[in-house]
Amino acid sequence: MKKNEAKLKGLNNWLGKLGTSGFGKCIRCGREININRLLFMPESNHCISCAK
Ligand SMILES: [Zn+2]
């Protein structure tokens, strides 16, 4: 339940960035986040390398 809430919050966060240069980009290194990662883990706003 809590995990779903975090996912929803993350998804809303991305939707808010839709159409901006920050959409789909890692907040740490600025590289584009893999779309599959974005869809499966919307609560994460880091790319795979930065999430380690
Ligand atoms: Zn990164």
Coordinates of C-alpha atoms and ligand atoms in Angstrom, one line a residue:
M1 CA 0.0 0.0 0.0
K2 CA 2.7 2.4 1.0
K3 CA 4.7 1.4 -2.0
N4 CA 1.8 2.2 -4.3
E5 CA 1.4 5.6 -2.8
A6 CA 5.0 6.3 -3.4
K7 CA 4.6 5.2 -7.0
L8 CA 1.6 7.4 -7.5
K9 CA 3.4 10.3 -6.0
G10 CA 6.4 9.7 -8.3
L11 CA 4.2 9.4 -11.3
N12 CA 2.5 12.7 -10.5
N13 CA 5.9 14.2 -10.1
W14 CA 6.9 13.1 -13.6
L15 CA 3.6 14.2 -15.1
G16 CA 4.2 17.6 -13.6
K17 CA 7.4 17.8 -15.5
L18 CA 5.9 16.6 -18.8
G19 CA 6.8 19.0 -21.5
T20 CA 9.7 20.5 -19.6
S21 CA 13.4 19.7 -20.1
G22 CA 13.5 18.0 -16.7
F23 CA 11.1 15.2 -17.8
G24 CA 12.6 11.8 -17.8
K25 CA 16.0 13.0 -16.6
C26 CA 18.0 12.0 -13.6
I27 CA 17.9 14.8 -11.0
R28 CA 21.5 14.1 -10.1
C29 CA 23.4 13.7 -13.4
G30 CA 20.8 15.0 -15.9
R31 CA 21.0 12.0 -18.1
E32 CA 17.8 10.5 -19.5
I33 CA 16.4 7.7 -17.4
N34 CA 15.5 4.5 -19.2
I35 CA 11.8 4.6 -20.0
N36 CA 11.2 1.2 -18.6
R37 CA 12.7 2.2 -15.3
L38 CA 10.6 5.3 -15.3
L39 CA 7.4 3.3 -15.8
F40 CA 8.3 0.5 -13.3
M41 CA 9.8 2.8 -10.7
P42 CA 8.3 6.2 -11.1
E43 CA 9.1 6.9 -7.5
S44 CA 12.8 7.1 -8.4
N45 CA 14.1 10.2 -10.1
H46 CA 17.6 8.9 -10.5
C47 CA 19.1 6.9 -13.3
I48 CA 20.3 3.4 -12.8
S49 CA 23.9 4.5 -12.2
C50 CA 23.0 7.2 -9.7
A51 CA 20.6 5.0 -7.8
K52 CA 23.3 2.5 -6.8
Ligands
ZN1 ZN 22.0 9.9 -12.9

